[in-house]
Amino acid sequence: MQRYLDHNASSPILPCALKAWQEAAVNASGNPSSMHWAGRQARRVLDDARDVLADYFSVESGAVVFTSGGTEANNLCLAGVLGKRTGAMCISSTEHPSVLNTATALCKQQQRPLVLLKVNQHGQIDPDDVCAQINAETAMVSIMLANNESGVVNSLADVGAYCRSLGVPFHVDAVQALGKIPVSFNGVKADFLSCSAHKVGGAKGTGALIQRRGVLLETWMHGGGQERKRRSGTENIAGAVAFAAALNQCDFSACTALRDHFEQVLLTAMPDIVVHGAAATRLPNTSFFSVPNMDGETLLMQLDLAGFAVGSGSACSSGKREPSHVLRAMGVSNPLARSSLRISFGAEHTTEDALALVAALLRVRRLLQKMAGIP
Ligand SMILES: Cc1ncc(COP(=O)(O)O)c(C=O)c1O
């Protein structure tokens, strides 16, 4: 039996989203920029999807810029804002690579300072510390609402309010938080917010950047001037429609009880396991833990052989496995960081899945210990 427990990587498309996608692909096949009836029809369908996102975030329709996903939304925002402002760029040290690597590359290119904001041992930024590091000269601040590896949720309202008072653009990567916890664009006083369809049961390759009216964004995706000149290129109508359909249907609320039960059983079976971010507010579906003296990638591969698709916290770059930068930022030792696994549940999972995973992990661990000659 195969079990998919990697919803933070990508959540399978929901039936309502698939249906909406198919209908839009067939019925809105014109180019929304065309002036004839087919173009107008496509435009209407696209604008309806835009309105759903706008309602969700309590913004006007013009605030929604459809993109090819979370990575593009982050790139669009960071490059677009930095093109308009001087000064240092501030991001948290646990950002997703689509913010971390983009900020690093842009700051290097533009020879501006990059400030990496520290997180505590639970993986959270300290709002007071962040506010102490920014001033009116800061180019922009970008902090994720929830971390993709640990699921740890940041408290952003004070940072947003402080940025607003200074006139410093504030970007929130809400890709992982969307659909799992309430996301309030206006509540965190964000100027920009990134989101992605395939994390909420939409189709891969669709996302959006929400832009507050009046904040400046330099266009760098030149072409036909679509999305109000902010993101040229013919829009992915079916993707946008599926995103809208999924957004109102996805539901991870039952995952909290399941995840907590899973961790309780896991820790009873293997008391030396370290659960990362357990003391912080976390996404309901995420459990990120280390199995001491085991290699996370090996565990992942063994679990894969047993039919369990799970995530690991390490990134593979040029064949060399690096321990998770998120865990390193949390002060976790390299050996422990290398032994991490991420489980991310979805609405379809039951206690049986959680218990089967614990049993498989126990078996795999014993097998690997035996192979290493550990009694
Ligand atoms: C926090 C966060 N930001 C951005 C992204 C990138 O989104 P996409 O896969 O749509 O490019 C991800 C994807 O895992 C993510 O978790």
PDB file of C-alpha atoms in Angstrom, residues 212-348:
ATOM      1  CA  ARG A 212      -1.479  46.447  -1.626  1.00  0.00           C
ATOM      2  CA  ARG A 213      -2.770  49.428  -3.548  1.00  0.00           C
ATOM      3  CA  GLY A 214      -0.265  52.252  -3.747  1.00  0.00           C
ATOM      4  CA  VAL A 215       2.933  50.308  -3.009  1.00  0.00           C
ATOM      5  CA  LEU A 216       5.410  50.337  -5.845  1.00  0.00           C
ATOM      6  CA  LEU A 217       6.584  47.339  -7.820  1.00  0.00           C
ATOM      7  CA  GLU A 218       8.931  47.689 -10.765  1.00  0.00           C
ATOM      8  CA  THR A 219       7.937  45.530 -13.694  1.00  0.00           C
ATOM      9  CA  TRP A 220      10.690  43.220 -14.872  1.00  0.00           C
ATOM     10  CA  MET A 221       8.636  40.634 -16.735  1.00  0.00           C
ATOM     11  CA  HIS A 222       8.235  42.613 -19.951  1.00  0.00           C
ATOM     12  CA  GLY A 223       5.965  41.663 -22.814  1.00  0.00           C
ATOM     13  CA  GLY A 224       2.301  42.205 -23.585  1.00  0.00           C
ATOM     14  CA  GLY A 225       1.595  44.005 -20.304  1.00  0.00           C
ATOM     15  CA  GLN A 226      -0.832  41.473 -18.818  1.00  0.00           C
ATOM     16  CA  GLU A 227      -1.807  41.559 -15.135  1.00  0.00           C
ATOM     17  CA  ARG A 228      -1.880  45.364 -15.253  1.00  0.00           C
ATOM     18  CA  LYS A 229       1.663  45.493 -16.619  1.00  0.00           C
ATOM     19  CA  ARG A 230       3.046  43.672 -13.585  1.00  0.00           C
ATOM     20  CA  ARG A 231       3.465  40.197 -15.100  1.00  0.00           C
ATOM     21  CA  SER A 232       3.452  39.850 -18.849  1.00  0.00           C
ATOM     22  CA  GLY A 233       2.509  36.567 -20.474  1.00  0.00           C
ATOM     23  CA  THR A 234      -0.814  34.944 -21.396  1.00  0.00           C
ATOM     24  CA  GLU A 235      -2.534  33.976 -18.170  1.00  0.00           C
ATOM     25  CA  ASN A 236      -2.974  30.354 -17.059  1.00  0.00           C
ATOM     26  CA  ILE A 237      -6.758  30.573 -16.839  1.00  0.00           C
ATOM     27  CA  ALA A 238      -7.454  26.937 -15.961  1.00  0.00           C
ATOM     28  CA  GLY A 239      -4.760  27.085 -13.258  1.00  0.00           C
ATOM     29  CA  ALA A 240      -6.262  30.267 -11.784  1.00  0.00           C
ATOM     30  CA  VAL A 241      -9.769  28.767 -11.796  1.00  0.00           C
ATOM     31  CA  ALA A 242      -8.543  25.563 -10.121  1.00  0.00           C
ATOM     32  CA  PHE A 243      -6.698  27.672  -7.520  1.00  0.00           C
ATOM     33  CA  ALA A 244      -9.904  29.554  -6.701  1.00  0.00           C
ATOM     34  CA  ALA A 245     -11.903  26.315  -6.460  1.00  0.00           C
ATOM     35  CA  ALA A 246      -9.326  24.639  -4.200  1.00  0.00           C
ATOM     36  CA  LEU A 247      -8.883  27.627  -1.924  1.00  0.00           C
ATOM     37  CA  ASN A 248     -12.449  27.487  -0.696  1.00  0.00           C
ATOM     38  CA  GLN A 249     -12.466  23.704  -0.291  1.00  0.00           C
ATOM     39  CA  CYS A 250      -9.105  22.703   1.179  1.00  0.00           C
ATOM     40  CA  ASP A 251      -9.275  21.711   4.808  1.00  0.00           C
ATOM     41  CA  PHE A 252      -6.392  20.699   7.006  1.00  0.00           C
ATOM     42  CA  SER A 253      -8.266  21.310  10.278  1.00  0.00           C
ATOM     43  CA  ALA A 254      -8.545  17.631  11.243  1.00  0.00           C
ATOM     44  CA  CYS A 255      -4.786  17.237  10.909  1.00  0.00           C
ATOM     45  CA  THR A 256      -3.901  18.797  14.270  1.00  0.00           C
ATOM     46  CA  ALA A 257      -5.370  15.953  16.310  1.00  0.00           C
ATOM     47  CA  LEU A 258      -3.858  13.363  13.968  1.00  0.00           C
ATOM     48  CA  ARG A 259      -0.412  14.991  13.988  1.00  0.00           C
ATOM     49  CA  ASP A 260      -0.446  15.299  17.795  1.00  0.00           C
ATOM     50  CA  HIS A 261      -1.491  11.665  18.174  1.00  0.00           C
ATOM     51  CA  PHE A 262       1.209  10.611  15.703  1.00  0.00           C
ATOM     52  CA  GLU A 263       3.893  12.452  17.674  1.00  0.00           C
ATOM     53  CA  GLN A 264       2.667  11.015  20.963  1.00  0.00           C
ATOM     54  CA  VAL A 265       2.846   7.449  19.643  1.00  0.00           C
ATOM     55  CA  LEU A 266       6.160   8.170  17.914  1.00  0.00           C
ATOM     56  CA  LEU A 267       7.774   9.492  21.083  1.00  0.00           C
ATOM     57  CA  THR A 268       6.445   6.601  23.135  1.00  0.00           C
ATOM     58  CA  ALA A 269       7.946   4.125  20.656  1.00  0.00           C
ATOM     59  CA  MET A 270      11.213   6.056  20.214  1.00  0.00           C
ATOM     60  CA  PRO A 271      11.729   8.413  23.144  1.00  0.00           C
ATOM     61  CA  ASP A 272      15.053   9.758  21.820  1.00  0.00           C
ATOM     62  CA  ILE A 273      13.348  11.370  18.811  1.00  0.00           C
ATOM     63  CA  VAL A 274      13.555  15.170  18.809  1.00  0.00           C
ATOM     64  CA  VAL A 275      10.520  17.015  17.430  1.00  0.00           C
ATOM     65  CA  HIS A 276      11.528  20.408  16.050  1.00  0.00           C
ATOM     66  CA  GLY A 277       9.419  23.455  16.823  1.00  0.00           C
ATOM     67  CA  ALA A 278       7.091  21.439  19.073  1.00  0.00           C
ATOM     68  CA  ALA A 279       6.844  24.275  21.610  1.00  0.00           C
ATOM     69  CA  ALA A 280       5.836  26.810  18.958  1.00  0.00           C
ATOM     70  CA  THR A 281       2.573  27.367  17.103  1.00  0.00           C
ATOM     71  CA  ARG A 282       2.806  25.064  14.087  1.00  0.00           C
ATOM     72  CA  LEU A 283       0.832  24.296  10.963  1.00  0.00           C
ATOM     73  CA  PRO A 284      -1.778  21.642  11.840  1.00  0.00           C
ATOM     74  CA  ASN A 285      -0.413  19.023   9.453  1.00  0.00           C
ATOM     75  CA  THR A 286       3.353  19.221   9.938  1.00  0.00           C
ATOM     76  CA  SER A 287       5.688  17.116  12.043  1.00  0.00           C
ATOM     77  CA  PHE A 288       9.427  17.695  11.615  1.00  0.00           C
ATOM     78  CA  PHE A 289      11.690  15.524  13.743  1.00  0.00           C
ATOM     79  CA  SER A 290      15.147  13.979  13.963  1.00  0.00           C
ATOM     80  CA  VAL A 291      15.938  10.338  14.602  1.00  0.00           C
ATOM     81  CA  PRO A 292      19.314  10.487  16.372  1.00  0.00           C
ATOM     82  CA  ASN A 293      22.223   8.561  14.831  1.00  0.00           C
ATOM     83  CA  MET A 294      20.297   7.895  11.624  1.00  0.00           C
ATOM     84  CA  ASP A 295      20.728   9.519   8.238  1.00  0.00           C
ATOM     85  CA  GLY A 296      17.487  11.272   7.217  1.00  0.00           C
ATOM     86  CA  GLU A 297      17.929  10.506   3.517  1.00  0.00           C
ATOM     87  CA  THR A 298      18.480   6.816   4.230  1.00  0.00           C
ATOM     88  CA  LEU A 299      15.377   6.731   6.400  1.00  0.00           C
ATOM     89  CA  LEU A 300      13.430   8.484   3.660  1.00  0.00           C
ATOM     90  CA  MET A 301      14.564   5.958   1.048  1.00  0.00           C
ATOM     91  CA  GLN A 302      13.751   2.999   3.287  1.00  0.00           C
ATOM     92  CA  LEU A 303      10.317   4.428   4.041  1.00  0.00           C
ATOM     93  CA  ASP A 304       9.853   4.978   0.321  1.00  0.00           C
ATOM     94  CA  LEU A 305      10.565   1.285  -0.279  1.00  0.00           C
ATOM     95  CA  ALA A 306       7.906   0.529   2.319  1.00  0.00           C
ATOM     96  CA  GLY A 307       5.407   2.724   0.410  1.00  0.00           C
ATOM     97  CA  PHE A 308       5.584   5.913   2.502  1.00  0.00           C
ATOM     98  CA  ALA A 309       6.311   9.194   0.692  1.00  0.00           C
ATOM     99  CA  VAL A 310       7.719  11.618   3.286  1.00  0.00           C
ATOM    100  CA  GLY A 311      10.042  14.632   3.165  1.00  0.00           C
ATOM    101  CA  SER A 312      13.471  15.274   4.612  1.00  0.00           C
ATOM    102  CA  GLY A 313      14.960  18.482   5.858  1.00  0.00           C
ATOM    103  CA  SER A 314      18.170  18.437   3.886  1.00  0.00           C
ATOM    104  CA  ALA A 315      18.791  20.041   0.532  1.00  0.00           C
ATOM    105  CA  CYS A 316      20.846  18.367  -2.126  1.00  0.00           C
ATOM    106  CA  SER A 317      23.251  20.712  -3.849  1.00  0.00           C
ATOM    107  CA  SER A 318      25.866  19.492  -6.328  1.00  0.00           C
ATOM    108  CA  GLY A 319      25.664  15.958  -4.987  1.00  0.00           C
ATOM    109  CA  LYS A 320      26.602  17.044  -1.470  1.00  0.00           C
ATOM    110  CA  ARG A 321      23.868  16.804   1.121  1.00  0.00           C
ATOM    111  CA  GLU A 322      23.625  19.877   3.280  1.00  0.00           C
ATOM    112  CA  PRO A 323      21.832  19.830   6.620  1.00  0.00           C
ATOM    113  CA  SER A 324      18.652  21.906   6.633  1.00  0.00           C
ATOM    114  CA  HIS A 325      19.387  25.655   6.900  1.00  0.00           C
ATOM    115  CA  VAL A 326      16.173  25.922   8.915  1.00  0.00           C
ATOM    116  CA  LEU A 327      17.459  23.546  11.583  1.00  0.00           C
ATOM    117  CA  ARG A 328      20.885  25.161  11.575  1.00  0.00           C
ATOM    118  CA  ALA A 329      19.234  28.550  12.149  1.00  0.00           C
ATOM    119  CA  MET A 330      17.368  26.984  15.091  1.00  0.00           C
ATOM    120  CA  GLY A 331      20.717  25.966  16.608  1.00  0.00           C
ATOM    121  CA  VAL A 332      20.314  22.229  15.914  1.00  0.00           C
ATOM    122  CA  SER A 333      23.628  20.380  15.545  1.00  0.00           C
ATOM    123  CA  ASN A 334      24.647  19.196  12.069  1.00  0.00           C
ATOM    124  CA  PRO A 335      24.384  15.464  12.902  1.00  0.00           C
ATOM    125  CA  LEU A 336      20.885  15.918  14.329  1.00  0.00           C
ATOM    126  CA  ALA A 337      19.888  18.128  11.398  1.00  0.00           C
ATOM    127  CA  ARG A 338      21.067  15.421   8.988  1.00  0.00           C
ATOM    128  CA  SER A 339      18.801  12.902  10.680  1.00  0.00           C
ATOM    129  CA  SER A 340      15.576  14.800  10.058  1.00  0.00           C
ATOM    130  CA  LEU A 341      12.321  13.732   8.443  1.00  0.00           C
ATOM    131  CA  ARG A 342       9.241  15.801   7.643  1.00  0.00           C
ATOM    132  CA  ILE A 343       5.765  14.318   7.704  1.00  0.00           C
ATOM    133  CA  SER A 344       2.981  16.497   6.325  1.00  0.00           C
ATOM    134  CA  PHE A 345      -0.507  15.076   6.611  1.00  0.00           C
ATOM    135  CA  GLY A 346      -3.589  15.841   4.522  1.00  0.00           C
ATOM    136  CA  ALA A 347      -7.332  15.609   5.081  1.00  0.00           C
ATOM    137  CA  GLU A 348      -7.410  12.026   3.730  1.00  0.00           C
TER     138      GLU A 348
END
